[in-house]
Amino acid sequence: MKQVFSKHYWGDKDISLLVGQILRIGVIFASSILILGGIFYLIVHGQDTVPNYRDFVGEGNSNTTITGIITGAFNRNIPQVIQLGVLLLICTPIVRVIGSLFGFVIEKDRLYIIITLIVLTVIIGSILSGIKG
């Protein structure tokens, strides 16, 4: 009987297919949310007057924090739905790195496990250093 998590069962091709599927599904899902959010934004705000761009007005926490974006998206606020699509698009490569890490763990390839952990650490460190407090 074959073991599901043995190196014999999970080859390089299988991991490449898994990582490709993760990227494909993530991009399609995020793009769908972005397109729907854009369509709804145009339906609601398409006839609005052009805003005054002389004075810069920054965005509030609802568009710049993860909790604000998720809360606003679930409350069907259109700008936060669009921001959720962008957030998912940013998360897609991170999930891809995590998926490849699992693949390398299954293959027991220590060199690639270490390299992938370094990449993941750099990505997470970059994200955490840019989060608003």
PDB file of C-alpha atoms in Angstrom:
ATOM      1  CA  MET A   1       0.000   0.000   0.000  1.00  0.00           C
ATOM      2  CA  LYS A   2       1.374   3.413  -0.998  1.00  0.00           C
ATOM      3  CA  GLN A   3       1.868   6.020   1.655  1.00  0.00           C
ATOM      4  CA  VAL A   4       0.284   9.331   0.723  1.00  0.00           C
ATOM      5  CA  PHE A   5       3.099  11.474   2.127  1.00  0.00           C
ATOM      6  CA  SER A   6       6.074   9.458   0.978  1.00  0.00           C
ATOM      7  CA  LYS A   7       8.656  10.834  -1.438  1.00  0.00           C
ATOM      8  CA  HIS A   8       7.626   8.188  -3.944  1.00  0.00           C
ATOM      9  CA  TYR A   9       4.102   9.574  -4.105  1.00  0.00           C
ATOM     10  CA  TRP A  10       4.935  13.312  -4.081  1.00  0.00           C
ATOM     11  CA  GLY A  11       7.400  14.158  -6.808  1.00  0.00           C
ATOM     12  CA  ASP A  12       8.730  17.457  -8.078  1.00  0.00           C
ATOM     13  CA  LYS A  13       6.063  17.517 -10.773  1.00  0.00           C
ATOM     14  CA  ASP A  14       3.291  17.035  -8.205  1.00  0.00           C
ATOM     15  CA  ILE A  15       4.573  19.913  -6.099  1.00  0.00           C
ATOM     16  CA  SER A  16       4.926  22.144  -9.171  1.00  0.00           C
ATOM     17  CA  LEU A  17       1.328  21.354 -10.125  1.00  0.00           C
ATOM     18  CA  LEU A  18       0.144  22.105  -6.577  1.00  0.00           C
ATOM     19  CA  VAL A  19       1.991  25.422  -6.471  1.00  0.00           C
ATOM     20  CA  GLY A  20       0.671  26.319  -9.931  1.00  0.00           C
ATOM     21  CA  GLN A  21      -2.882  25.546  -8.839  1.00  0.00           C
ATOM     22  CA  ILE A  22      -2.461  27.692  -5.714  1.00  0.00           C
ATOM     23  CA  LEU A  23      -1.326  30.640  -7.840  1.00  0.00           C
ATOM     24  CA  ARG A  24      -4.026  30.135 -10.453  1.00  0.00           C
ATOM     25  CA  ILE A  25      -6.870  29.838  -7.952  1.00  0.00           C
ATOM     26  CA  GLY A  26      -5.598  32.770  -5.864  1.00  0.00           C
ATOM     27  CA  VAL A  27      -5.281  35.109  -8.828  1.00  0.00           C
ATOM     28  CA  ILE A  28      -8.664  34.117 -10.271  1.00  0.00           C
ATOM     29  CA  PHE A  29     -10.400  34.518  -6.885  1.00  0.00           C
ATOM     30  CA  ALA A  30      -8.757  37.875  -6.110  1.00  0.00           C
ATOM     31  CA  SER A  31      -9.357  39.191  -9.633  1.00  0.00           C
ATOM     32  CA  SER A  32     -13.017  38.181  -9.481  1.00  0.00           C
ATOM     33  CA  ILE A  33     -13.486  40.105  -6.240  1.00  0.00           C
ATOM     34  CA  LEU A  34     -11.660  43.118  -7.717  1.00  0.00           C
ATOM     35  CA  ILE A  35     -13.757  43.089 -10.890  1.00  0.00           C
ATOM     36  CA  LEU A  36     -17.037  42.732  -8.981  1.00  0.00           C
ATOM     37  CA  GLY A  37     -16.005  45.495  -6.584  1.00  0.00           C
ATOM     38  CA  GLY A  38     -15.061  47.737  -9.522  1.00  0.00           C
ATOM     39  CA  ILE A  39     -18.374  47.089 -11.276  1.00  0.00           C
ATOM     40  CA  PHE A  40     -20.363  47.829  -8.114  1.00  0.00           C
ATOM     41  CA  TYR A  41     -18.273  50.962  -7.513  1.00  0.00           C
ATOM     42  CA  LEU A  42     -19.042  52.223 -11.019  1.00  0.00           C
ATOM     43  CA  ILE A  43     -22.742  51.409 -10.627  1.00  0.00           C
ATOM     44  CA  VAL A  44     -22.962  53.364  -7.361  1.00  0.00           C
ATOM     45  CA  HIS A  45     -20.440  56.161  -7.983  1.00  0.00           C
ATOM     46  CA  GLY A  46     -20.158  56.314 -11.774  1.00  0.00           C
ATOM     47  CA  GLN A  47     -22.123  59.567 -12.073  1.00  0.00           C
ATOM     48  CA  ASP A  48     -20.459  61.358  -9.131  1.00  0.00           C
ATOM     49  CA  THR A  49     -18.606  64.597  -9.753  1.00  0.00           C
ATOM     50  CA  VAL A  50     -14.824  64.522  -9.951  1.00  0.00           C
ATOM     51  CA  PRO A  51     -13.356  64.977  -6.460  1.00  0.00           C
ATOM     52  CA  ASN A  52     -11.124  67.899  -5.546  1.00  0.00           C
ATOM     53  CA  TYR A  53      -7.531  66.659  -5.704  1.00  0.00           C
ATOM     54  CA  ARG A  54      -5.895  69.913  -4.553  1.00  0.00           C
ATOM     55  CA  ASP A  55      -5.829  68.858  -0.920  1.00  0.00           C
ATOM     56  CA  PHE A  56      -4.618  65.411   0.063  1.00  0.00           C
ATOM     57  CA  VAL A  57      -6.925  63.529   2.400  1.00  0.00           C
ATOM     58  CA  GLY A  58      -5.531  60.214   3.620  1.00  0.00           C
ATOM     59  CA  GLU A  59      -7.532  57.060   4.006  1.00  0.00           C
ATOM     60  CA  GLY A  60      -8.905  55.996   7.356  1.00  0.00           C
ATOM     61  CA  ASN A  61      -8.390  52.686   9.121  1.00  0.00           C
ATOM     62  CA  SER A  62     -11.252  51.100   7.202  1.00  0.00           C
ATOM     63  CA  ASN A  63      -9.133  51.033   4.030  1.00  0.00           C
ATOM     64  CA  THR A  64      -5.661  50.663   5.494  1.00  0.00           C
ATOM     65  CA  THR A  65      -5.888  47.977   8.182  1.00  0.00           C
ATOM     66  CA  ILE A  66      -6.585  44.288   7.674  1.00  0.00           C
ATOM     67  CA  THR A  67      -9.405  44.233  10.231  1.00  0.00           C
ATOM     68  CA  GLY A  68     -10.937  47.375   8.716  1.00  0.00           C
ATOM     69  CA  ILE A  69     -10.829  45.893   5.224  1.00  0.00           C
ATOM     70  CA  ILE A  70     -12.319  42.547   6.262  1.00  0.00           C
ATOM     71  CA  THR A  71     -15.011  44.135   8.449  1.00  0.00           C
ATOM     72  CA  GLY A  72     -15.938  46.605   5.715  1.00  0.00           C
ATOM     73  CA  ALA A  73     -16.026  43.910   3.031  1.00  0.00           C
ATOM     74  CA  PHE A  74     -18.367  41.745   5.090  1.00  0.00           C
ATOM     75  CA  ASN A  75     -20.563  44.820   5.605  1.00  0.00           C
ATOM     76  CA  ARG A  76     -20.630  45.214   1.805  1.00  0.00           C
ATOM     77  CA  ASN A  77     -18.765  48.520   1.719  1.00  0.00           C
ATOM     78  CA  ILE A  78     -17.564  48.749  -1.866  1.00  0.00           C
ATOM     79  CA  PRO A  79     -14.123  50.339  -1.273  1.00  0.00           C
ATOM     80  CA  GLN A  80     -13.307  47.658   1.284  1.00  0.00           C
ATOM     81  CA  VAL A  81     -14.442  44.917  -1.123  1.00  0.00           C
ATOM     82  CA  ILE A  82     -11.936  46.276  -3.646  1.00  0.00           C
ATOM     83  CA  GLN A  83      -9.261  46.446  -0.939  1.00  0.00           C
ATOM     84  CA  LEU A  84     -10.058  42.829   0.014  1.00  0.00           C
ATOM     85  CA  GLY A  85      -9.369  41.803  -3.585  1.00  0.00           C
ATOM     86  CA  VAL A  86      -6.005  43.581  -3.446  1.00  0.00           C
ATOM     87  CA  LEU A  87      -5.240  41.970  -0.081  1.00  0.00           C
ATOM     88  CA  LEU A  88      -6.026  38.509  -1.480  1.00  0.00           C
ATOM     89  CA  LEU A  89      -3.845  39.224  -4.494  1.00  0.00           C
ATOM     90  CA  ILE A  90      -0.980  40.099  -2.136  1.00  0.00           C
ATOM     91  CA  CYS A  91      -1.598  36.939  -0.066  1.00  0.00           C
ATOM     92  CA  THR A  92      -1.499  34.619  -3.084  1.00  0.00           C
ATOM     93  CA  PRO A  93       2.305  34.414  -3.416  1.00  0.00           C
ATOM     94  CA  ILE A  94       2.625  34.007   0.348  1.00  0.00           C
ATOM     95  CA  VAL A  95       0.290  31.000   0.246  1.00  0.00           C
ATOM     96  CA  ARG A  96       2.346  29.712  -2.696  1.00  0.00           C
ATOM     97  CA  VAL A  97       5.547  29.863  -0.619  1.00  0.00           C
ATOM     98  CA  ILE A  98       3.785  28.051   2.235  1.00  0.00           C
ATOM     99  CA  GLY A  99       2.515  25.404  -0.211  1.00  0.00           C
ATOM    100  CA  SER A 100       5.991  24.842  -1.592  1.00  0.00           C
ATOM    101  CA  LEU A 101       7.318  24.625   1.982  1.00  0.00           C
ATOM    102  CA  PHE A 102       4.886  21.779   2.706  1.00  0.00           C
ATOM    103  CA  GLY A 103       5.990  20.083  -0.508  1.00  0.00           C
ATOM    104  CA  PHE A 104       9.649  20.318   0.453  1.00  0.00           C
ATOM    105  CA  VAL A 105       8.873  19.001   3.937  1.00  0.00           C
ATOM    106  CA  ILE A 106       7.105  16.022   2.398  1.00  0.00           C
ATOM    107  CA  GLU A 107      10.095  15.441   0.109  1.00  0.00           C
ATOM    108  CA  LYS A 108      12.439  15.919   3.102  1.00  0.00           C
ATOM    109  CA  ASP A 109      14.620  18.269   1.036  1.00  0.00           C
ATOM    110  CA  ARG A 110      16.432  20.161   3.801  1.00  0.00           C
ATOM    111  CA  LEU A 111      18.194  22.695   1.593  1.00  0.00           C
ATOM    112  CA  TYR A 112      14.962  23.875  -0.023  1.00  0.00           C
ATOM    113  CA  ILE A 113      13.161  23.828   3.324  1.00  0.00           C
ATOM    114  CA  ILE A 114      15.777  26.226   4.728  1.00  0.00           C
ATOM    115  CA  ILE A 115      15.687  28.466   1.643  1.00  0.00           C
ATOM    116  CA  THR A 116      11.885  28.576   1.685  1.00  0.00           C
ATOM    117  CA  LEU A 117      11.818  29.367   5.408  1.00  0.00           C
ATOM    118  CA  ILE A 118      14.241  32.253   4.787  1.00  0.00           C
ATOM    119  CA  VAL A 119      12.032  33.578   1.979  1.00  0.00           C
ATOM    120  CA  LEU A 120       8.921  33.237   4.143  1.00  0.00           C
ATOM    121  CA  THR A 121      10.658  35.012   7.042  1.00  0.00           C
ATOM    122  CA  VAL A 122      11.668  37.905   4.787  1.00  0.00           C
ATOM    123  CA  ILE A 123       8.134  38.229   3.391  1.00  0.00           C
ATOM    124  CA  ILE A 124       6.486  38.133   6.816  1.00  0.00           C
ATOM    125  CA  GLY A 125       9.062  40.547   8.253  1.00  0.00           C
ATOM    126  CA  SER A 126       8.423  42.981   5.411  1.00  0.00           C
ATOM    127  CA  ILE A 127       4.681  42.789   5.925  1.00  0.00           C
ATOM    128  CA  LEU A 128       4.896  43.226   9.693  1.00  0.00           C
ATOM    129  CA  SER A 129       7.228  46.200   9.368  1.00  0.00           C
ATOM    130  CA  GLY A 130       4.681  47.995   7.185  1.00  0.00           C
ATOM    131  CA  ILE A 131       1.521  47.339   9.196  1.00  0.00           C
ATOM    132  CA  LYS A 132      -0.095  50.402  10.722  1.00  0.00           C
ATOM    133  CA  GLY A 133      -0.304  50.342  14.480  1.00  0.00           C
TER     134      GLY A 133
END
